XYZ file of C-alpha atoms in Angstrom:
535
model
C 26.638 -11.886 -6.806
C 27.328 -8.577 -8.010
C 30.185 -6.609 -5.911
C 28.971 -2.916 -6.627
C 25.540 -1.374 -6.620
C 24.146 -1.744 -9.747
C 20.513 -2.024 -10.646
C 20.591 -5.608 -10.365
C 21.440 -5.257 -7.184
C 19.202 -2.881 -5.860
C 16.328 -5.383 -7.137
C 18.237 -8.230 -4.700
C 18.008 -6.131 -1.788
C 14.374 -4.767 -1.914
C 13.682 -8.749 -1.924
C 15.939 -9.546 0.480
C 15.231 -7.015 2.849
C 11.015 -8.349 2.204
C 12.246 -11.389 3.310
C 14.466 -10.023 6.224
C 11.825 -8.170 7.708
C 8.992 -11.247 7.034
C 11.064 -13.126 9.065
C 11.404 -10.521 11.878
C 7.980 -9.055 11.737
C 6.547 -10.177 15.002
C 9.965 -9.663 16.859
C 9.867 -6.218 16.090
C 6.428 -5.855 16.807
C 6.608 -6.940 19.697
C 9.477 -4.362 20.910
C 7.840 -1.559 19.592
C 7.577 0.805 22.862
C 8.179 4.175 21.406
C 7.167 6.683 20.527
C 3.610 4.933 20.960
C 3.948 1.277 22.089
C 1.311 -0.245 19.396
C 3.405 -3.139 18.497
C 2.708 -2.634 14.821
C 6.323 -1.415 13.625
C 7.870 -4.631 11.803
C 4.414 -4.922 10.499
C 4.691 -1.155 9.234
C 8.727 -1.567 7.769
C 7.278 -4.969 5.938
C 4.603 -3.329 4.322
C 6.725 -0.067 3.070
C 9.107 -2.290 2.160
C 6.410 -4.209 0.149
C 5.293 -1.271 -1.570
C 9.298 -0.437 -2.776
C 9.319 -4.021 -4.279
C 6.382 -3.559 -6.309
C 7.644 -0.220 -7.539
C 11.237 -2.128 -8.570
C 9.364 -5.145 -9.974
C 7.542 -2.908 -12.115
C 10.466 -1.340 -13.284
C 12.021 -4.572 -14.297
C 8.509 -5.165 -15.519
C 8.571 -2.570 -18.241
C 12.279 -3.674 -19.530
C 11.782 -6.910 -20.371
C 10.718 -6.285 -23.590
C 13.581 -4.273 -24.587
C 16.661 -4.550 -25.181
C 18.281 -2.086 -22.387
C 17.982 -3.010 -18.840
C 17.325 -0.489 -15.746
C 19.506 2.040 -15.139
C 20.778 2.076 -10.782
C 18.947 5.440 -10.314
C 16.110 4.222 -12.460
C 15.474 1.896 -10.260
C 16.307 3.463 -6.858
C 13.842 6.290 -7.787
C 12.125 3.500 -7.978
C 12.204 2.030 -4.730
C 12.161 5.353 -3.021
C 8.996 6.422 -4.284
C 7.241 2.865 -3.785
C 8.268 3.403 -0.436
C 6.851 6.733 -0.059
C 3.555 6.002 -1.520
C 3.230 2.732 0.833
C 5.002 3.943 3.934
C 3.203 2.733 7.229
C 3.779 4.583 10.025
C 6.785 6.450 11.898
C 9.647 4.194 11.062
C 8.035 3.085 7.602
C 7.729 6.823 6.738
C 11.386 7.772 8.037
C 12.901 4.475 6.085
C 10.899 5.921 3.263
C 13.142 9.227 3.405
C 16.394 7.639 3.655
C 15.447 5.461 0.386
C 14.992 8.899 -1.271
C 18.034 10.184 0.130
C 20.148 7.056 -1.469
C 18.104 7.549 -4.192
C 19.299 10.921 -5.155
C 23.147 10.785 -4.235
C 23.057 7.165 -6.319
C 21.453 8.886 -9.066
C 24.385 11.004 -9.212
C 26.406 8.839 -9.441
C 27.826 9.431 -5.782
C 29.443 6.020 -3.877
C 27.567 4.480 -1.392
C 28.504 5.884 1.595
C 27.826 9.428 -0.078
C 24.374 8.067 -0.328
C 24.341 6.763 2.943
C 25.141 9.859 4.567
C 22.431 12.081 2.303
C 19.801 9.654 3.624
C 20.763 9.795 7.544
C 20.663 13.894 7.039
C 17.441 14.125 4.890
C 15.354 11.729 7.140
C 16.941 13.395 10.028
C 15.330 17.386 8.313
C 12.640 15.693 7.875
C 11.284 14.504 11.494
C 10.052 17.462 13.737
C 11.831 16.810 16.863
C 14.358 14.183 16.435
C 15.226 11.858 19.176
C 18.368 9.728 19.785
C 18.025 6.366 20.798
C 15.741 5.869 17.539
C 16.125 4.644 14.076
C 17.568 8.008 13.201
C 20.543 7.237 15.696
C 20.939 3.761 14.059
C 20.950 5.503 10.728
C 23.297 7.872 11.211
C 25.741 5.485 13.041
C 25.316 3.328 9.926
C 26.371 6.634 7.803
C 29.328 7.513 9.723
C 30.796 3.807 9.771
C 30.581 4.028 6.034
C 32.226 6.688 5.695
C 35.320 5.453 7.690
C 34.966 2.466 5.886
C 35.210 3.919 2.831
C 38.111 6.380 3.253
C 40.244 3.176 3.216
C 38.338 1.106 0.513
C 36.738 1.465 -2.741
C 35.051 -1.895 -2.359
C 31.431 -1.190 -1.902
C 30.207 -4.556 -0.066
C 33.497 -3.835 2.715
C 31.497 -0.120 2.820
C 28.091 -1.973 3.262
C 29.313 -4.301 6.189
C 30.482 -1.234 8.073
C 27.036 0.465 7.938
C 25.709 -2.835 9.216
C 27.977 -3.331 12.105
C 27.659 0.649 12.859
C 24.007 0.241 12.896
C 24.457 -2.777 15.033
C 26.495 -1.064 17.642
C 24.049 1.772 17.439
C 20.736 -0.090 18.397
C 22.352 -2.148 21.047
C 23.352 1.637 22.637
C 19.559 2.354 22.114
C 18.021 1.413 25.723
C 21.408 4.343 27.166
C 19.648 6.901 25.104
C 16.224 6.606 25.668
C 14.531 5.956 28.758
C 11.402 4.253 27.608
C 13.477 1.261 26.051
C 15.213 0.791 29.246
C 12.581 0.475 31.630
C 11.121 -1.783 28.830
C 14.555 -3.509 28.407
C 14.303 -3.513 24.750
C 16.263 -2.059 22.199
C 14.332 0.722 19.271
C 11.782 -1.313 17.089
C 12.642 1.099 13.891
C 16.364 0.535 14.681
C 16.109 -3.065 14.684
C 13.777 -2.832 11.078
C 17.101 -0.780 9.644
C 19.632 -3.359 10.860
C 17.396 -5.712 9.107
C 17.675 -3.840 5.592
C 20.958 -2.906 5.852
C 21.862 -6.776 6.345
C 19.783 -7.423 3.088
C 22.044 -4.473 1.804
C 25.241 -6.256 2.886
C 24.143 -9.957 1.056
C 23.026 -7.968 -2.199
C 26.480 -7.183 -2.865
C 28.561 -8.967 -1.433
C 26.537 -12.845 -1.915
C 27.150 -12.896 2.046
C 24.235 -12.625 4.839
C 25.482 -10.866 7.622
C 25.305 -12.854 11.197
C 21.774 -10.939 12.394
C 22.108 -10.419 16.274
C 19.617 -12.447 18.213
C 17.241 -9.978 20.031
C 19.043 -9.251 22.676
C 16.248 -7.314 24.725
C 12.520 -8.950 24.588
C 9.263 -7.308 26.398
C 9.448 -9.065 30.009
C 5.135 -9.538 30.273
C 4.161 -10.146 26.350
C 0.716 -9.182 25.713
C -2.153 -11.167 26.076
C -3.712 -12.468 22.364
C -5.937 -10.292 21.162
C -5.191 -7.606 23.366
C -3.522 -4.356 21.903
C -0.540 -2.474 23.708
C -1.725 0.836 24.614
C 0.198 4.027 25.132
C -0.142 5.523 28.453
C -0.632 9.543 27.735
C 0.049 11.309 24.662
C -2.053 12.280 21.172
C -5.571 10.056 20.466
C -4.765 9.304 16.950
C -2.402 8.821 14.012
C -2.927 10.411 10.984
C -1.356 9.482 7.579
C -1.935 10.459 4.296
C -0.295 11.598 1.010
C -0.385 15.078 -0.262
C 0.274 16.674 -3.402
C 1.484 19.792 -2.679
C 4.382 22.812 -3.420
C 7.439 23.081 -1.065
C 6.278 26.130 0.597
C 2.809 24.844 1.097
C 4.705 22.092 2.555
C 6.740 24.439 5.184
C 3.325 25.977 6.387
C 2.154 22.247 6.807
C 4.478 21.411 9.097
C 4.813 24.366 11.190
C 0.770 24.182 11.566
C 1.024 20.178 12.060
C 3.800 20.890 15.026
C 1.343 22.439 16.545
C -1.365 20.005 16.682
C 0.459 17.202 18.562
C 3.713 15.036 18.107
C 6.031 12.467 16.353
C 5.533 14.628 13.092
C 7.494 13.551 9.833
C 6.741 14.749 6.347
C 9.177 12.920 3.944
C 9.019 13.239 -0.174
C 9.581 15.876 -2.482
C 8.919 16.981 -5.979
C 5.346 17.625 -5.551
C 4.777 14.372 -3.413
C 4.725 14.018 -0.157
C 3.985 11.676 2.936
C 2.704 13.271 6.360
C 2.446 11.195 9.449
C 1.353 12.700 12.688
C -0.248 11.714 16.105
C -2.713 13.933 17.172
C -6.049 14.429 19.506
C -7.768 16.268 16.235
C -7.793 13.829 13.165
C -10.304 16.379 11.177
C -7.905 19.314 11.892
C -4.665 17.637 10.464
C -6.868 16.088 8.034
C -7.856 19.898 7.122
C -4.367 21.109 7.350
C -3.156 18.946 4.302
C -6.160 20.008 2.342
C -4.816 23.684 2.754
C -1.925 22.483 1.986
C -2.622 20.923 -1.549
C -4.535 17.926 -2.625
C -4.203 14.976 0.369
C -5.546 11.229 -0.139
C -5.207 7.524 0.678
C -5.635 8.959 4.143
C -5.426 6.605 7.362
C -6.315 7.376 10.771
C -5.685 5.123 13.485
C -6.790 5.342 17.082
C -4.306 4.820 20.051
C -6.499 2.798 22.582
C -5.159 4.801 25.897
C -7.833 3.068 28.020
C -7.570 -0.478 29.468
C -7.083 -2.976 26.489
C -10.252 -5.571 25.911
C -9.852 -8.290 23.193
C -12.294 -7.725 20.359
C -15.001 -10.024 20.223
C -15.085 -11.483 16.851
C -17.896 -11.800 14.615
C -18.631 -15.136 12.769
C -18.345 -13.908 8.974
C -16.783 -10.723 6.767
C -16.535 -9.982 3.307
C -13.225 -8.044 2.615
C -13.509 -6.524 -1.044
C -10.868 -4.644 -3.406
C -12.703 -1.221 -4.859
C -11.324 0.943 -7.696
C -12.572 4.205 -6.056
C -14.320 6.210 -3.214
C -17.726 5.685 -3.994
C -17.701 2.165 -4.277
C -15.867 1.798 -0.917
C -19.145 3.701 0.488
C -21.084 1.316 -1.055
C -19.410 -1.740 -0.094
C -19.301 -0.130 3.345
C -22.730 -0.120 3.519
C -23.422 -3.622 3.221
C -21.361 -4.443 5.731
C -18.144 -5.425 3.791
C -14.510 -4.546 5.129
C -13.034 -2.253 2.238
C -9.272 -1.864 0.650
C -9.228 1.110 -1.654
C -7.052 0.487 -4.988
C -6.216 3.622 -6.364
C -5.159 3.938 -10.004
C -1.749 3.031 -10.632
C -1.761 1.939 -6.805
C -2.938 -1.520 -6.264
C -2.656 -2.691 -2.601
C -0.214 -5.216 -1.187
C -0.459 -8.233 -0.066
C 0.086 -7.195 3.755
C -2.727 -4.189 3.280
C -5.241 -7.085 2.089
C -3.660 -8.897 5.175
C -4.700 -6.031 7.562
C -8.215 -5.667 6.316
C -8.824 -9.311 6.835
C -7.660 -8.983 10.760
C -9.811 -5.448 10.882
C -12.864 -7.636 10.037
C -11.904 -9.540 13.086
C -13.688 -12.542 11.836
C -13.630 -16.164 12.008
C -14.223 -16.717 8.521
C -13.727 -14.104 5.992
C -14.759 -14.150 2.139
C -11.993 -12.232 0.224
C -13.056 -10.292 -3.092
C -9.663 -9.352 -4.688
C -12.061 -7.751 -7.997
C -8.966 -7.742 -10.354
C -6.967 -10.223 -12.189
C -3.781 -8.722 -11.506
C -4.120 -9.100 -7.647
C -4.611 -12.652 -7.877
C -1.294 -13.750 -6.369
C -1.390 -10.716 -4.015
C -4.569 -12.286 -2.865
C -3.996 -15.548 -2.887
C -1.164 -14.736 -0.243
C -3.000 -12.103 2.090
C -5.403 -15.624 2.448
C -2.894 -18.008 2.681
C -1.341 -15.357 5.511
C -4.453 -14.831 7.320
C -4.753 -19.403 7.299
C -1.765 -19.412 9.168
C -3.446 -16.776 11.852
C -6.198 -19.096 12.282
C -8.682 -17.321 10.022
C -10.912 -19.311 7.374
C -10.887 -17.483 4.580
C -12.371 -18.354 1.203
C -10.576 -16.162 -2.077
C -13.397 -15.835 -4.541
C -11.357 -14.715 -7.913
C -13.618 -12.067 -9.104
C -12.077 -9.886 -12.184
C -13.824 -6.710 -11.858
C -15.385 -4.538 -9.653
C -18.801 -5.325 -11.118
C -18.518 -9.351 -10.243
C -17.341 -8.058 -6.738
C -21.110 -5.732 -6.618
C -22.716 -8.890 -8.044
C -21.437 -11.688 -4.883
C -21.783 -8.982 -2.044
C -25.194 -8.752 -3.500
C -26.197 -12.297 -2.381
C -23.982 -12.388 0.358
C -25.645 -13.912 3.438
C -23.972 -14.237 6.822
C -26.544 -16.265 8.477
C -26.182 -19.467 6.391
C -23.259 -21.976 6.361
C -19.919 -20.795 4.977
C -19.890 -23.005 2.358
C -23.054 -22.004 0.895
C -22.712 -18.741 1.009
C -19.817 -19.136 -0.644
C -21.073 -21.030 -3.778
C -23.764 -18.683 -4.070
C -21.368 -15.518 -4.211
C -19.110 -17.773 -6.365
C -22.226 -18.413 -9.034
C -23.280 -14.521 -8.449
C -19.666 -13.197 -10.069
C -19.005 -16.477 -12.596
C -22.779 -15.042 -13.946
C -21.829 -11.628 -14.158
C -19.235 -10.531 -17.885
C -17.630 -7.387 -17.425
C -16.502 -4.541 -19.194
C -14.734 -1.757 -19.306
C -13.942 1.485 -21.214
C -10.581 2.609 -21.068
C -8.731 5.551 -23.146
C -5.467 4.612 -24.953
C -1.964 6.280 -23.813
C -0.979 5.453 -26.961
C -0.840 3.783 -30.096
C -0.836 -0.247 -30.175
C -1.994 -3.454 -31.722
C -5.403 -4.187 -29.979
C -7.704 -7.611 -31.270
C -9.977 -4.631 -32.886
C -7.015 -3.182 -34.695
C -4.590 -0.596 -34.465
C -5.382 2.167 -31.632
C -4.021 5.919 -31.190
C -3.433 7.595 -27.992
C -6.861 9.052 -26.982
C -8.805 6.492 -28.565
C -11.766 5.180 -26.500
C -11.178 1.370 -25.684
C -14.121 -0.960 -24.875
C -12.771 -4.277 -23.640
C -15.197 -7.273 -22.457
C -13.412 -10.116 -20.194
C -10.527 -7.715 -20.338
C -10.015 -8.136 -24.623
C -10.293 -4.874 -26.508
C -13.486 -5.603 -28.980
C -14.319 -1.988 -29.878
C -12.144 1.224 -30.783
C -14.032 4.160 -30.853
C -14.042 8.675 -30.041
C -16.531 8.790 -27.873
C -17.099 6.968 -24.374
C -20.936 7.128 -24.324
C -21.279 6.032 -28.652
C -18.314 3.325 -27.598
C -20.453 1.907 -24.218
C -23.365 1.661 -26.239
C -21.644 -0.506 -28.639
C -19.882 -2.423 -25.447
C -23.623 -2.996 -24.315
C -25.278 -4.167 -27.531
C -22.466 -6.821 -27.738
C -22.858 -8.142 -24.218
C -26.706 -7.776 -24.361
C -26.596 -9.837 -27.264
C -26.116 -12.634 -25.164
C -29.059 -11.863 -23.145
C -29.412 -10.459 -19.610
C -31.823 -9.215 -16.432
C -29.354 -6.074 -15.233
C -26.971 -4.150 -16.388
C -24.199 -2.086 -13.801
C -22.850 1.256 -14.555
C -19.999 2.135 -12.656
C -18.757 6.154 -13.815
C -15.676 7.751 -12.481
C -14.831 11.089 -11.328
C -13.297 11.855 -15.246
C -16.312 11.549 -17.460
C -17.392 14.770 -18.394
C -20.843 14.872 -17.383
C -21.424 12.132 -16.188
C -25.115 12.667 -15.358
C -25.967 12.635 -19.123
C -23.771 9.678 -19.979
C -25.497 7.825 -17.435
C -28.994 9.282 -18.678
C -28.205 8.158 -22.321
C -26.598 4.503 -21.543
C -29.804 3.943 -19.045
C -32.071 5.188 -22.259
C -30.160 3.219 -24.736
C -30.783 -0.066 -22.651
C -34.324 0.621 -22.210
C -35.044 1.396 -25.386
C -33.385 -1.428 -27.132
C -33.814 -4.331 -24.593
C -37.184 -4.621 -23.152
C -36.892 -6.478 -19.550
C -33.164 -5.399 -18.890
C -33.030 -3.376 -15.677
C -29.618 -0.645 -15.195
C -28.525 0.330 -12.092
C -25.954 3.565 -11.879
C -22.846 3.891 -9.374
C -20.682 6.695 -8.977
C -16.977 5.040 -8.446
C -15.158 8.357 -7.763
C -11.547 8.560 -8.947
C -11.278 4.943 -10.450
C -8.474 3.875 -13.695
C -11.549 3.615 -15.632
C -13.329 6.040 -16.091
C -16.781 3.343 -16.641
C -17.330 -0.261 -16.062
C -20.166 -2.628 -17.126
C -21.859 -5.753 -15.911
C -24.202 -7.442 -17.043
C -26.316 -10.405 -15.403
């Protein structure tokens, strides 16, 4: 194992720390008192955390096949800004900041606990009203530590270890500082998620895990199952969502967000940023970012503050993957639990997990609608197995197959069946797309320049062409040729007017396939910018 902090090692400790905080998911969870006790922090740190590894992977990804590997701040930016598109809540969004922190003192080629130190201050600027006996105190403990450490030796695992036992010392002072955790005799949730990736930090360079602490402090009356801790008092909702925006945009954001209610943190930079709040008015937050700039992947989440009651669960859900907003309306609409994938932004495993316990189901048919979220699928099921959830993962490709098994989706018949039948709905459906080149490469229809329109069918390139409408209607002919009863249209938010395109490609079938029915969808802001099926 590598003794400094190189790239390599950065890509060990996003999985390590995964793993770390897989392992203490439900522990912290189940400590999470403050600032609202919703027992949903590990959950939050493992799926920001998630969202960093994917980034990193990625990065990784797009070396392999050169010669050059990552650079460190390559691949910190990295992390930091998978974090900050995928951070969950309070702690996730905080941990998000001190990832960007690191990320900037690594980049210049600062030691770690320089880096350390940038990312206690920045996440510290970046909460509202910061409160000791939180993950910020843990952090900054971890800082100072480092710093000591360091003063003394150049080795960076020795400076690692220190953060780890500073932040160790730290969270077990956490119940002095804040009165919530002692009546609750647990120590901070978020704290405990930090000691967790600063442990992972430790064994990334230095080949040796850390002894983790057992948890010293547990909740004295655990929750019932199925029964959700509620906060007594305090704002009716959390809002989340990220906004592209200028820095002094930003500045009026937060001084109008401080306003509205509490726990407020607004962590990024560079034109991106991630707000978190807990307010009474979701729509007036929700308003406040679009003021600000363009917000989106928005989530708002409502803090029970009457008695809890367990959920009654329904019998069957469909849980399906869309490209864009328009499809999620129409998925919505028949009843199916929706995960938006946004372009460049597919979900995680642990956001697929989520939907499938929103559904609150016994038995839940899972429509990932991509073959690149096949594993990430085939986990969020194998997850939701072990929570005592049936769940059948029907590998549809495309959106289109996904529209085609909702279709004949019917709850009132036995799982099995209805499975099949959604199973034979997508296998019958090919799919296409039209996508537009970034740039020039070897396709199976020849050599393509950046701009050229792409029409691929079962996800091969079969047609170059200039122009999306001339290139569908060459996509169609070729799939048509095979026969079929209905053709989907599926248009995004880019095609330039899109009303005619979808007049021309609906005249084009009817004029040169007699008994072919097309159907039109708007997809909203979707990687591509149209999509075909054909049954």
């Amino acid at each position: 194992m590598p003794q400094t902090l190189d790239a390599a090692a950065v890509r060990a400790w996003c999985s390590l720390s995964l793993e770390a905080l897989g392992r203490e998911r439900e522990e912290i969870d189940a400590i999470n008192v403050y600032p609202v006790a919703d027992g949903d922090t590990g959950t939050n740190l493992y799926l920001t955390v998630e969202s960093a590894v994917q980034a990193v992977e990625a990065v990784f990804a797009a070396h392999e096949t050169g010669s050059s590997a990552p650079a460190l701040a390559e691949v910190m930016r990295s992390m930091a800004h998978g974090a900050l598109i995928g951070a969950r809540g309070n702690s996730g969004t905080i941990l998000a900041q001190l990832l960007r922190g690191m990320a900037e003192r690594l980049g210049e080629g600062d030691h770690l606990a320089g880096a350390l130190r940038r990312a206690a201050g920045l996440a510290r600027e970046a909460v509202a009203h910061p409160v000791e006996g939180t993950i910020l105190s843990v952090a900054g403990a971890a800082a100072e530590a480092a710093e000591t450490s360091s003063s003394s030796s150049a080795d960076e695992a020795g400076t690692a270890r220190a953060a780890y036992e500073g932040a160790r010392s730290a969270l077990d002072a956490t119940p002095g500082q804040l009165a919530v955790l002692e009546r609750a005799g647990v120590v901070d949730a978020g704290g405990r998620g930090l000691l967790m990736v600063l442990g992972a930090l430790v064994e990334a360079v230095s080949g040796e895990a850390p002894l983790v602490p057992a948890m010293a402090h547990v909740r004295p009356e655990p929750l019932g199952p199925g029964v959700e801790p509620c906060a007594d008092g305090g704002p009716a909702f959390e809002v989340i969502y990220l906004l592209e925006a200028d820095d002094a945009a930003v500045t009026r954001l937060r001084t109008r967000l401080d306003g509205l209610g509490d726990s407020l943190v607004v962590v990024g930079g560079d034109g991106l940023w991630n707000v978190h709040v807990h307010v009474d008015d979701a729509g007036a937050a929700v308003e406040a970012g679009v003021e600000a700039g363009r917000p989106y992947r928005i989530r708002i989440t409502h803090f029970d503050t009457a008695t809890a009651v367990p959920r009654e669960q329904v019998q069957r859900a469909v849980v399906v993957v869309v490209p864009g907003e328009g499809l999620a309306g129409l998925c919505t609409q028949a009843g199916a639990t929706t995960v938006l994938a946004r372009p460049g932004e597919p979900p995680a495993s642990g956001e697929l997990v989520d939907a499938i316990r929103c559904a609150h189901a016994r038995e839940v048919v899972l429509l990932p609608n991509s073959a690149e979220l096949r594993h990430t699928a085939a986990a969020a099921a194998e997850q939701a197995r072990t929570e005592g959830v049936r769940v059948a993962l029907i590998p549809t490709r495309s959106a289109v197959q996904g529209i085609a098994a909702l279709a004949v989706h019917e709850p009132d018949r036995r799982f099995d069946e209805d499975v099949v039948a959604m199973t034979a709905a997508a296998g019958a459906t090919r799919y296409a797309e039209l996508a537009v080149a970034e740039r020039q490469s070897w396709t199976m229809a020849g050599v393509c320049q950046a701009g050229d329109v792409l029409g691929l069918i079962d996800g091969d390139v079969v047609v170059i062409g200039t122009d999306l409408a001339a290139t569908a209607e060459t996509v169609l002919d070729r799939m048509l040729a095979a026969g079929g009863e209905m053709v989907t249209l599926v248009l995004g938010d880019d095609v330039t007017d899109a009303d005619a395109v979808a007049d021309r490609l609906e005249r084009h079938v009817r004029d040169g396939h007699l008994a072919v029915d097309t159907v039109v969808y708007r997809g909203g802001r979707q990687s591509a910018p149209l999509l075909i099926g054909v049954e």
